[in-house]
CSV table of C-alpha atoms and ligand atoms in Angstrom, one decimal:
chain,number,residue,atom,x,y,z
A,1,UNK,CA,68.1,23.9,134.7
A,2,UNK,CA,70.1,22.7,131.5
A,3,UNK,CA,69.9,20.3,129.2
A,4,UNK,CA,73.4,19.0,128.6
A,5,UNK,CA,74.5,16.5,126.6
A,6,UNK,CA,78.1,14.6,126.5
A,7,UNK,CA,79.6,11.7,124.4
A,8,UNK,CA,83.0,9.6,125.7
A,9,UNK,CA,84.8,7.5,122.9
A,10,UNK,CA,85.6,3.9,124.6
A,11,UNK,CA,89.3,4.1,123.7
A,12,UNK,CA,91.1,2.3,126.8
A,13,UNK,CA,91.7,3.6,130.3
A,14,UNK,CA,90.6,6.8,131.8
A,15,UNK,CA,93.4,8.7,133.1
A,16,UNK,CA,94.4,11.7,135.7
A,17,UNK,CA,93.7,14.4,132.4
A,18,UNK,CA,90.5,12.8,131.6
A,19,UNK,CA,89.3,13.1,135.5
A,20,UNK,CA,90.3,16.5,135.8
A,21,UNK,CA,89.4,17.5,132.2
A,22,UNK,CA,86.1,16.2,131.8
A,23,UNK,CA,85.1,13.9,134.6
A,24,UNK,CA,85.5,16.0,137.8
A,25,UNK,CA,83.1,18.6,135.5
A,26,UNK,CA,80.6,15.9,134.7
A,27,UNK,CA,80.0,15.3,138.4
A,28,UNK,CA,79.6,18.6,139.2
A,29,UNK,CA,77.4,19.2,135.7
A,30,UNK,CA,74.8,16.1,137.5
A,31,UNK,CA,73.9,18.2,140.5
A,32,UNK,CA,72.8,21.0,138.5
A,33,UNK,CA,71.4,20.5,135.4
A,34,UNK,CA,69.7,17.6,133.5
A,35,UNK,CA,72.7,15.5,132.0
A,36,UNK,CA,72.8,13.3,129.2
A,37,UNK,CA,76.5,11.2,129.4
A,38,UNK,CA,77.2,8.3,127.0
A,39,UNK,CA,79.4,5.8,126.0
A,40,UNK,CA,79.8,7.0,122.0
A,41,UNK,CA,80.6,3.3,121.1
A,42,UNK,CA,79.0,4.1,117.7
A,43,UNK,CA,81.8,6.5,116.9
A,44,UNK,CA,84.0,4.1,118.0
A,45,UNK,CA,83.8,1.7,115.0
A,46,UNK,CA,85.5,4.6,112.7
A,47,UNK,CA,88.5,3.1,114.2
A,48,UNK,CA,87.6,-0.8,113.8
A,49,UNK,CA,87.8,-2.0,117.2
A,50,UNK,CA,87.2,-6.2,117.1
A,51,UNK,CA,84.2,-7.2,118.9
A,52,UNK,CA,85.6,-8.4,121.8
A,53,UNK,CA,87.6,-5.0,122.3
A,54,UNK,CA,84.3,-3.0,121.2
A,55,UNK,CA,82.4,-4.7,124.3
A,56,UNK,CA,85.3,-4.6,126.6
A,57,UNK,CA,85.7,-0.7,126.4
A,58,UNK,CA,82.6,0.2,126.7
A,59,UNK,CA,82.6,-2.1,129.9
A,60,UNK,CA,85.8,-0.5,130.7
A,61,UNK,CA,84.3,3.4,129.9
A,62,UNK,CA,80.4,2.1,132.3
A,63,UNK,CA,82.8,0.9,135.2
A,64,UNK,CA,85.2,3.7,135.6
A,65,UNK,CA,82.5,6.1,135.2
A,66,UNK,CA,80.5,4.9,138.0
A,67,UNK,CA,83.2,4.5,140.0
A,68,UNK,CA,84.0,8.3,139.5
A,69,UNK,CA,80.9,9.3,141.1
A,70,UNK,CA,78.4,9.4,137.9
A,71,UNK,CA,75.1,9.1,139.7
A,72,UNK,CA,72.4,7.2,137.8
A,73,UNK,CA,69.9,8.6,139.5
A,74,UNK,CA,71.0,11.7,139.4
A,75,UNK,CA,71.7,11.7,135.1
A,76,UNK,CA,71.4,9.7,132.2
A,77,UNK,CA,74.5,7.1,131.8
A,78,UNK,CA,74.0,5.3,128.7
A,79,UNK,CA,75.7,3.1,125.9
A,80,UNK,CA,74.9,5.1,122.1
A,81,UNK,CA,73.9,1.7,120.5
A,82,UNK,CA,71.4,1.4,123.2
A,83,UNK,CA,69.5,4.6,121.5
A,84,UNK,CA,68.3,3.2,117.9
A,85,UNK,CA,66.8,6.7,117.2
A,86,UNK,CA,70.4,8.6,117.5
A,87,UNK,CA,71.1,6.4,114.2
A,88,UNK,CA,67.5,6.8,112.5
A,89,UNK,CA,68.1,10.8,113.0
A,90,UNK,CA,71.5,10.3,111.9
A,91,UNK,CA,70.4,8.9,108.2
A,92,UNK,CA,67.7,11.6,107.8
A,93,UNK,CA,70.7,14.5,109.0
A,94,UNK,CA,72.8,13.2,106.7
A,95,UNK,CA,70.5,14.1,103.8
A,96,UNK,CA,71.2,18.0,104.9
A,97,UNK,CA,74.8,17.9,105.4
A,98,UNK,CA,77.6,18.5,102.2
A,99,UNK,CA,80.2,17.1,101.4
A,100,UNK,CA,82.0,20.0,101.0
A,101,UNK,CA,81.5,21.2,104.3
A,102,UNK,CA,82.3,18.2,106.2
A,103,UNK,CA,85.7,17.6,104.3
A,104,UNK,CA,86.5,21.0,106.3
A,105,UNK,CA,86.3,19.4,109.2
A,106,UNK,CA,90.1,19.5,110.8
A,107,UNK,CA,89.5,16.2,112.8
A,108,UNK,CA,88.5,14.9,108.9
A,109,UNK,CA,91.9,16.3,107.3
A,110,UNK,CA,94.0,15.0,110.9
A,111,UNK,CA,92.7,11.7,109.9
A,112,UNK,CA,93.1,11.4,106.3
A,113,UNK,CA,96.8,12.5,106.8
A,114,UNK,CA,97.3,9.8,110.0
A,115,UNK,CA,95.3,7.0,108.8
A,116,UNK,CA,95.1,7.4,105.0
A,117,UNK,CA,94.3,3.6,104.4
A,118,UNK,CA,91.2,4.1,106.5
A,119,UNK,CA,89.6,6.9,105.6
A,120,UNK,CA,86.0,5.9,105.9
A,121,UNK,CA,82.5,7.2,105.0
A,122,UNK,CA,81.7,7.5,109.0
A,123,UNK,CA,84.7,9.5,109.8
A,124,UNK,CA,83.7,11.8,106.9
A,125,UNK,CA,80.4,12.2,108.9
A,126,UNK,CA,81.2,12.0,111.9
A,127,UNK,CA,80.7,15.5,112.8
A,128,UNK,CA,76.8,14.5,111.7
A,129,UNK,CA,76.4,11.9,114.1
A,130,UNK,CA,77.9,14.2,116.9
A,131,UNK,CA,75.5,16.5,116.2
A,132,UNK,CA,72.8,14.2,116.7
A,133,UNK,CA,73.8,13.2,119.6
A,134,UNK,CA,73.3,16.5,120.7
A,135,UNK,CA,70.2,17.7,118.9
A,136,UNK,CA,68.5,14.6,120.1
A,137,UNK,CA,68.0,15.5,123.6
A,138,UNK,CA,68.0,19.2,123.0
A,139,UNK,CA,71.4,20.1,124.6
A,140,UNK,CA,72.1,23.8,125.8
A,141,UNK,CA,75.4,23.1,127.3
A,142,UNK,CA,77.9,20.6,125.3
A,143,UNK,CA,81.0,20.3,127.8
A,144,UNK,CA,84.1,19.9,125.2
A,145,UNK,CA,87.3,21.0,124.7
A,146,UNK,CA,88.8,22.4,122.3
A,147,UNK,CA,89.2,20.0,119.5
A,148,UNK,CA,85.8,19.8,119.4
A,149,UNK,CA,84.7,23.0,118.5
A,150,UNK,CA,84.2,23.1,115.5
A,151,UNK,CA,82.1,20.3,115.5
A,152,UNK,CA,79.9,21.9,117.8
A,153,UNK,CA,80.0,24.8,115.1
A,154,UNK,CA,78.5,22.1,112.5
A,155,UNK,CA,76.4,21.2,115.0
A,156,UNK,CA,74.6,24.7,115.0
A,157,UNK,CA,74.9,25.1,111.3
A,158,UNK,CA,72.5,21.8,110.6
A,159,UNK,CA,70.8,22.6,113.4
A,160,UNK,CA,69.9,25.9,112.0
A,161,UNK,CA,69.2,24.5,108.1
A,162,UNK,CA,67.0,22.1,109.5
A,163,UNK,CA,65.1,24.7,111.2
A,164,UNK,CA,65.6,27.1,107.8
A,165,UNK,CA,64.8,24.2,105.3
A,166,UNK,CA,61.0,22.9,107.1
A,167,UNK,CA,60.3,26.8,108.2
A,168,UNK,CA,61.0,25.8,112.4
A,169,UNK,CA,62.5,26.8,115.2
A,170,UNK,CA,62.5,23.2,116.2
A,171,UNK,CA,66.1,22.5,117.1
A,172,UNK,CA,67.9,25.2,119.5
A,173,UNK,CA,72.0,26.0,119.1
A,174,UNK,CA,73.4,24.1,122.0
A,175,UNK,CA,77.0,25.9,123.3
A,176,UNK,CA,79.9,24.9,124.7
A,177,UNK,CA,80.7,24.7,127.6
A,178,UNK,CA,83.7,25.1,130.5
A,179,UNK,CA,82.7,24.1,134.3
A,180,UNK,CA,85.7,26.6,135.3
A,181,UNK,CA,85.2,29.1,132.7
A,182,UNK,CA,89.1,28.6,131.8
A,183,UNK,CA,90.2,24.8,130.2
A,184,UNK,CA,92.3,22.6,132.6
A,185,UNK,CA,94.9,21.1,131.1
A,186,UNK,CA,96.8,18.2,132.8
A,187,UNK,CA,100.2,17.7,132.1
A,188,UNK,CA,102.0,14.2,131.0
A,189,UNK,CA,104.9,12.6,132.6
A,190,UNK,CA,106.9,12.6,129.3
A,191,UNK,CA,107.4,16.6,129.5
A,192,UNK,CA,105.4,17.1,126.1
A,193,UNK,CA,102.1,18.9,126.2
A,194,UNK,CA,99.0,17.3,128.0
A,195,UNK,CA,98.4,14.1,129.1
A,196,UNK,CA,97.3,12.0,126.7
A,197,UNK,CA,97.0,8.3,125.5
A,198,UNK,CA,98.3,8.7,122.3
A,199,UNK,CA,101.4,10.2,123.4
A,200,UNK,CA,102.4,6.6,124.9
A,201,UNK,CA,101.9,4.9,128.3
A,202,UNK,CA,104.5,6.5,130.1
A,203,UNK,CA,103.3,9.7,129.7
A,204,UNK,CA,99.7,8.9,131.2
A,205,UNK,CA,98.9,7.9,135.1
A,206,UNK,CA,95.9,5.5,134.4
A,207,UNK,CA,93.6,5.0,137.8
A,208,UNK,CA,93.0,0.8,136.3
A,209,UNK,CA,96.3,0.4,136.7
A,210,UNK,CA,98.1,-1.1,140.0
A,211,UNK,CA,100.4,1.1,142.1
A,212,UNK,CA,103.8,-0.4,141.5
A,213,UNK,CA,103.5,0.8,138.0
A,214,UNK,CA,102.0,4.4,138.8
A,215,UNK,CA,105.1,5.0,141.2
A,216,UNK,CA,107.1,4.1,138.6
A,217,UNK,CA,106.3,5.8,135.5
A,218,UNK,CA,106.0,8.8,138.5
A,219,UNK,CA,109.4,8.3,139.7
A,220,UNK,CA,110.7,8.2,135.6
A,221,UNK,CA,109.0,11.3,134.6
A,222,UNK,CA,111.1,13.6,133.1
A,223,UNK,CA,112.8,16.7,134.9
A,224,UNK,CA,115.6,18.7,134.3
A,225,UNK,CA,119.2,18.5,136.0
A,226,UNK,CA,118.1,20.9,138.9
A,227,UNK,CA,118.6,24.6,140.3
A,228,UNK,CA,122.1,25.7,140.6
A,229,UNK,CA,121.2,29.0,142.1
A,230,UNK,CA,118.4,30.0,144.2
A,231,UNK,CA,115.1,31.6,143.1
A,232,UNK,CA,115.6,30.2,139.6
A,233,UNK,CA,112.7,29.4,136.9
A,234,UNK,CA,111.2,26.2,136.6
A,235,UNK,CA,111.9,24.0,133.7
A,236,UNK,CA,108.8,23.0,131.9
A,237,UNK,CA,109.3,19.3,132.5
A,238,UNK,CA,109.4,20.2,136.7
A,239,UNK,CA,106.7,22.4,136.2
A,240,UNK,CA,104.5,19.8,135.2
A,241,UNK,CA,105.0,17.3,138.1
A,242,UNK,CA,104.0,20.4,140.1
A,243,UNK,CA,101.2,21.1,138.1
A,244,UNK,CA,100.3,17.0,138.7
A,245,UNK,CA,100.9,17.6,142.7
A,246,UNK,CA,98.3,20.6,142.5
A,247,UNK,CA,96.0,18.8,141.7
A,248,UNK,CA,95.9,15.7,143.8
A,249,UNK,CA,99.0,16.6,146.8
A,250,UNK,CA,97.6,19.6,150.2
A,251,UNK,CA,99.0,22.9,149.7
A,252,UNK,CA,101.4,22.6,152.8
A,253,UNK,CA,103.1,19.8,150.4
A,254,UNK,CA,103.5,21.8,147.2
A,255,UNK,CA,105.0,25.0,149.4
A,256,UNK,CA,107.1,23.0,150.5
A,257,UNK,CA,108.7,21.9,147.8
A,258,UNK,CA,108.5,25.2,146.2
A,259,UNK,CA,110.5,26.6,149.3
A,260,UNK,CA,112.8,24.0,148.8
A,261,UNK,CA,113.2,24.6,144.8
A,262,UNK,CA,113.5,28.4,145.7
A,263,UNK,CA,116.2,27.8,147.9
A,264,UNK,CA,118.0,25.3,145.3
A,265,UNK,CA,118.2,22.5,148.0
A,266,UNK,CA,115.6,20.1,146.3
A,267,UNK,CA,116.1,16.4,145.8
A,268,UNK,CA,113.9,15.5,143.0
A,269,UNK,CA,113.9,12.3,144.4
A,270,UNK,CA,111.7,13.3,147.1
A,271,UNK,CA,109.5,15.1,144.9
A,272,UNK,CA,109.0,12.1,143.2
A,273,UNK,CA,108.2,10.0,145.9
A,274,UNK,CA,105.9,12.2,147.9
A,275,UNK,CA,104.2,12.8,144.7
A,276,UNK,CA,104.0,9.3,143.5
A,277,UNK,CA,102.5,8.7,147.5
A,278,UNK,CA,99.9,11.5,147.0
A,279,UNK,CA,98.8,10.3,143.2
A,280,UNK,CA,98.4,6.9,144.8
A,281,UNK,CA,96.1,7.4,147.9
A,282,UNK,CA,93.9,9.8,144.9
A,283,UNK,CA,93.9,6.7,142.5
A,284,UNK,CA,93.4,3.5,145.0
A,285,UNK,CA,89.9,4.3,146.2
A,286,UNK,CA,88.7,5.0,142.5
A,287,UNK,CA,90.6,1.9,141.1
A,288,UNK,CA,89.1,-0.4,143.8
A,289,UNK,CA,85.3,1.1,142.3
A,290,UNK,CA,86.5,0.4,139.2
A,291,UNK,CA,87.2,-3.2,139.5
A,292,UNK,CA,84.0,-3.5,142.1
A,293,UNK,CA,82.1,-2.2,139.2
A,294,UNK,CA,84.1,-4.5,136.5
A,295,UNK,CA,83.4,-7.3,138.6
A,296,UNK,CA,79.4,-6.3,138.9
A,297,UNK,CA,77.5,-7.1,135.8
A,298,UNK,CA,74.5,-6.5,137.6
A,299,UNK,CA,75.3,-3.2,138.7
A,300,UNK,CA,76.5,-2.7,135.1
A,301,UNK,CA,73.1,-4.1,133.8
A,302,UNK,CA,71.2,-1.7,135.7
A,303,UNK,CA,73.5,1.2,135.0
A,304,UNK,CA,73.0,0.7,131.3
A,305,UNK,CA,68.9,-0.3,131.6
A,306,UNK,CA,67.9,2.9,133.4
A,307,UNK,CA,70.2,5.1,130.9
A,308,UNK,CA,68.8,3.4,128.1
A,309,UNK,CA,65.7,4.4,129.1
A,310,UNK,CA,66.0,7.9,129.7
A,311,UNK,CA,68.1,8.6,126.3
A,312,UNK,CA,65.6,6.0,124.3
A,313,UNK,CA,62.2,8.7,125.9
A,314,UNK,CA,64.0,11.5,125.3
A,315,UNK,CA,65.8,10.6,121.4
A,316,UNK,CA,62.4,9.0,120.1
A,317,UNK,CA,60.4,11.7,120.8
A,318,UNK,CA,63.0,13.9,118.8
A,319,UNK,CA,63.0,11.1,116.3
A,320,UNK,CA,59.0,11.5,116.0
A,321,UNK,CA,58.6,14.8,115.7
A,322,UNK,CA,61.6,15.5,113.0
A,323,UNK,CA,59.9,12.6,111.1
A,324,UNK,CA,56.1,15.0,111.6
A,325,UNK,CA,58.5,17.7,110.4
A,326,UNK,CA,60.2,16.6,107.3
A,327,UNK,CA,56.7,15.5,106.0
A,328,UNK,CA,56.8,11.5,106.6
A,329,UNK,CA,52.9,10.0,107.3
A,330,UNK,CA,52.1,6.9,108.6
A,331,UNK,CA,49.9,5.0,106.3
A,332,UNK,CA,48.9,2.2,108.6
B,401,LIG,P1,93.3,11.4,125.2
B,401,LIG,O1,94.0,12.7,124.8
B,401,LIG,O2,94.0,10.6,126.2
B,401,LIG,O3,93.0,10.5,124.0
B,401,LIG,P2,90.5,12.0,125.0
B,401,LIG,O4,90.8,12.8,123.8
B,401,LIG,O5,89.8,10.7,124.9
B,401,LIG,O6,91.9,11.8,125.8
B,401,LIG,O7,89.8,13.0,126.1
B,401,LIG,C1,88.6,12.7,126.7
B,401,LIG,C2,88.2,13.9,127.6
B,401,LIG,O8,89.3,14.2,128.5
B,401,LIG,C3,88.1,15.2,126.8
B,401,LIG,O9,87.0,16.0,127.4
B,401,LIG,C4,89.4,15.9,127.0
B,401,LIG,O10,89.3,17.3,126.9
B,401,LIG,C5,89.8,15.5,128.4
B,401,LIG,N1,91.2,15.4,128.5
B,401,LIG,C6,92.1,14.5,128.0
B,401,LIG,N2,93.4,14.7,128.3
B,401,LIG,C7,93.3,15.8,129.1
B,401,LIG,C8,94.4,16.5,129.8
B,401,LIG,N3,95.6,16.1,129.8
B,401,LIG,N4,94.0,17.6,130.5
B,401,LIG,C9,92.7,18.0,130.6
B,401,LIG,N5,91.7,17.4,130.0
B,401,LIG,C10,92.0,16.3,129.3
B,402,LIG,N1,83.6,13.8,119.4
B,402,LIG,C1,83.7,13.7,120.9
B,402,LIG,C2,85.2,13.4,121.2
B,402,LIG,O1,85.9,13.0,120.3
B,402,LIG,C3,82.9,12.6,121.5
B,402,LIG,C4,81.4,12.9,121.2
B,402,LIG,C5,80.6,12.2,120.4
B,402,LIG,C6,80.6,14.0,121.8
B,402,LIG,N2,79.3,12.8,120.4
B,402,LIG,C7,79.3,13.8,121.3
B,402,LIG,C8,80.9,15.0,122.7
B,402,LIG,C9,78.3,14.7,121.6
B,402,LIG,C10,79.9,15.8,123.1
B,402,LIG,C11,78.6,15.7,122.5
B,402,LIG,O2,85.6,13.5,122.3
């Protein structure tokens, strides 16, 4: 069994990529292997969020998670801020990372160029605290896209000075990993690239969201002008809304619109529709969990309690035996 270890950033609603990107992999992750999954609200505060929007996403991020089938007793679920030793570990890793180095970072360089009037100490080392987050519990497996590779790289490089610098094999390279083996990419509605929130609310179907407004941005998505002759290509934009219906429509459904496309007689109309049905009976029973769980603080107390706990045993033990390592003695 693995040790894996995952952060979420609290920014606003999950949506269908997020589920089939990362969620639908976490579930899966739970009955196998020992999981560590948090709410990386630490992280968060790069950006600035108020207080009141801090608390309300990581409500948001507990609740929708829950509701997606993470099983508390089955993994850790927990809140970073609840884990005081990721940020004792992340002041003594600090010491050990350069400047240099983390100015490399891409994410680093993105966000300079996007948000050059913000460009603060904790994005710069960022990368630092991520690795923490992973070191802390001893992760094997990180589950992480793309974008994040690199950190994960930085990851194994302080991992491997720590170990060089106090003459250990303490901390172990954790490596990334893919449930499928290849990365699922979901679509967006807008026809440009993946899903994504930053590419603007009509290009995402959020599940917290009610179902007049997911049949509409469905029944808006882009297509092209339609087949004028059998057995022709698909346009990108069309090939993503069946992309979307592969995921969440039966296969009966999907031929038969293929057939239909093949034979140039398709209404994209109906397409829409019966798409826009099939995203709505995945959503509803998720979106009702999502505002039982909202609604629950108890549940949500819980949730966060038994997380805390596990992450807390599992960081502070790291936390005392890096402390042993690096040569600090109690003197009382
Ligand atoms: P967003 O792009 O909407 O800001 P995030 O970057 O917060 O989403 O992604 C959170 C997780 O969901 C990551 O693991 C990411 O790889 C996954 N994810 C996000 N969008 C998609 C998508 N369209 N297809 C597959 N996975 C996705
Ligand atoms: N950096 C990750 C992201 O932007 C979130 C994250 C923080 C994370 N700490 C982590 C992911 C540790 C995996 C492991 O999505």
């Amino acid at each position: 069994m693995a040790r894996v270890v995952s952060g979420i950033r609290p920014t606003g609603k999950l949506h269908l990529g997020n589920y089939f990107g990362a969620v639908k992999s976490f579930l899966k992750m739970q009955e196998e292997h020992e999981c560590f999954f948090f709410i990386a609200d630490i992280h968060s505060l790069t950006t600035h969020p108020t207080p009141s929007d801090l608390h309300q996403n990581v409500l948001q991020v507990m609740a929708e998670h829950l509701a997606m089938g993470i099983d508390i007793e089955k993994c850790s679920l927990f809140i970073q801020s609840d884990v005081p030793a990721i940020s004792e570990l992340y002041t003594y890793l600090n010491m050990n990372a350069y400047i240099g180095e983390l100015e490399r970072s891409v994410t680093y360089k993105e966000k300079k160029a996007t948000q050059p009037k913000n460009i603060n100490a904790g994005l710069l080392t960022y990368p630092v605290l991520m690795a923490v987050d992973i070191l802390a519990h001893h992760a094997d497996l990180v589950p992480v896209g793309k974008d994040q590779q690199q950190h994960l790289e930085m990851t194994r490089t302080f991992a491997n000075r720590f170990n060089h610098m106090y003459g250990t094999d303490y901390f172990k390279e954790p490596q990334a990993y893919s449930n499928t083996g290849e990365l699922v990419k979901v679509p967006g509605l807008t026809g440009q690239g993946k899903m994504s929130k930053s590419s603007g609310d009509a290009d995402t179907i959020v599940f917290d969201e009610d179902e007049a407004a997911i049949r509409k941005k469905i029944m808006r998505a882009k297509t092209d002008t339609g087949p004028t002759e059998p057995n022709m290509e698909k346009s990108e934009e069309l090939q993503n809304l069946f992309d979307i219906m592969a995921l969440v429509s039966d296969y009966s459904t999907i031929a038969h619109f293929d057939d239909l496309h093949q034979k140039a007689t398709i209404r994209y109309g109906d397409l829409k529709k019966q798409l826009a049905d099939d995203v709505v009976s995945f959503v509803a029973p998720i979106r009702e969990r999502i505002t039982h769980y909202k609604n629950d603080a108890a549940a949500l107390a819980h949730a966060a309690k038994i997380g805390a706990e596990k992450a807390n045993e599992s960081a502070y033990k790291t936390m005392k035996e890096v402390k042993e390592i690096m040569g600090f003695r109690k003197f009382y």
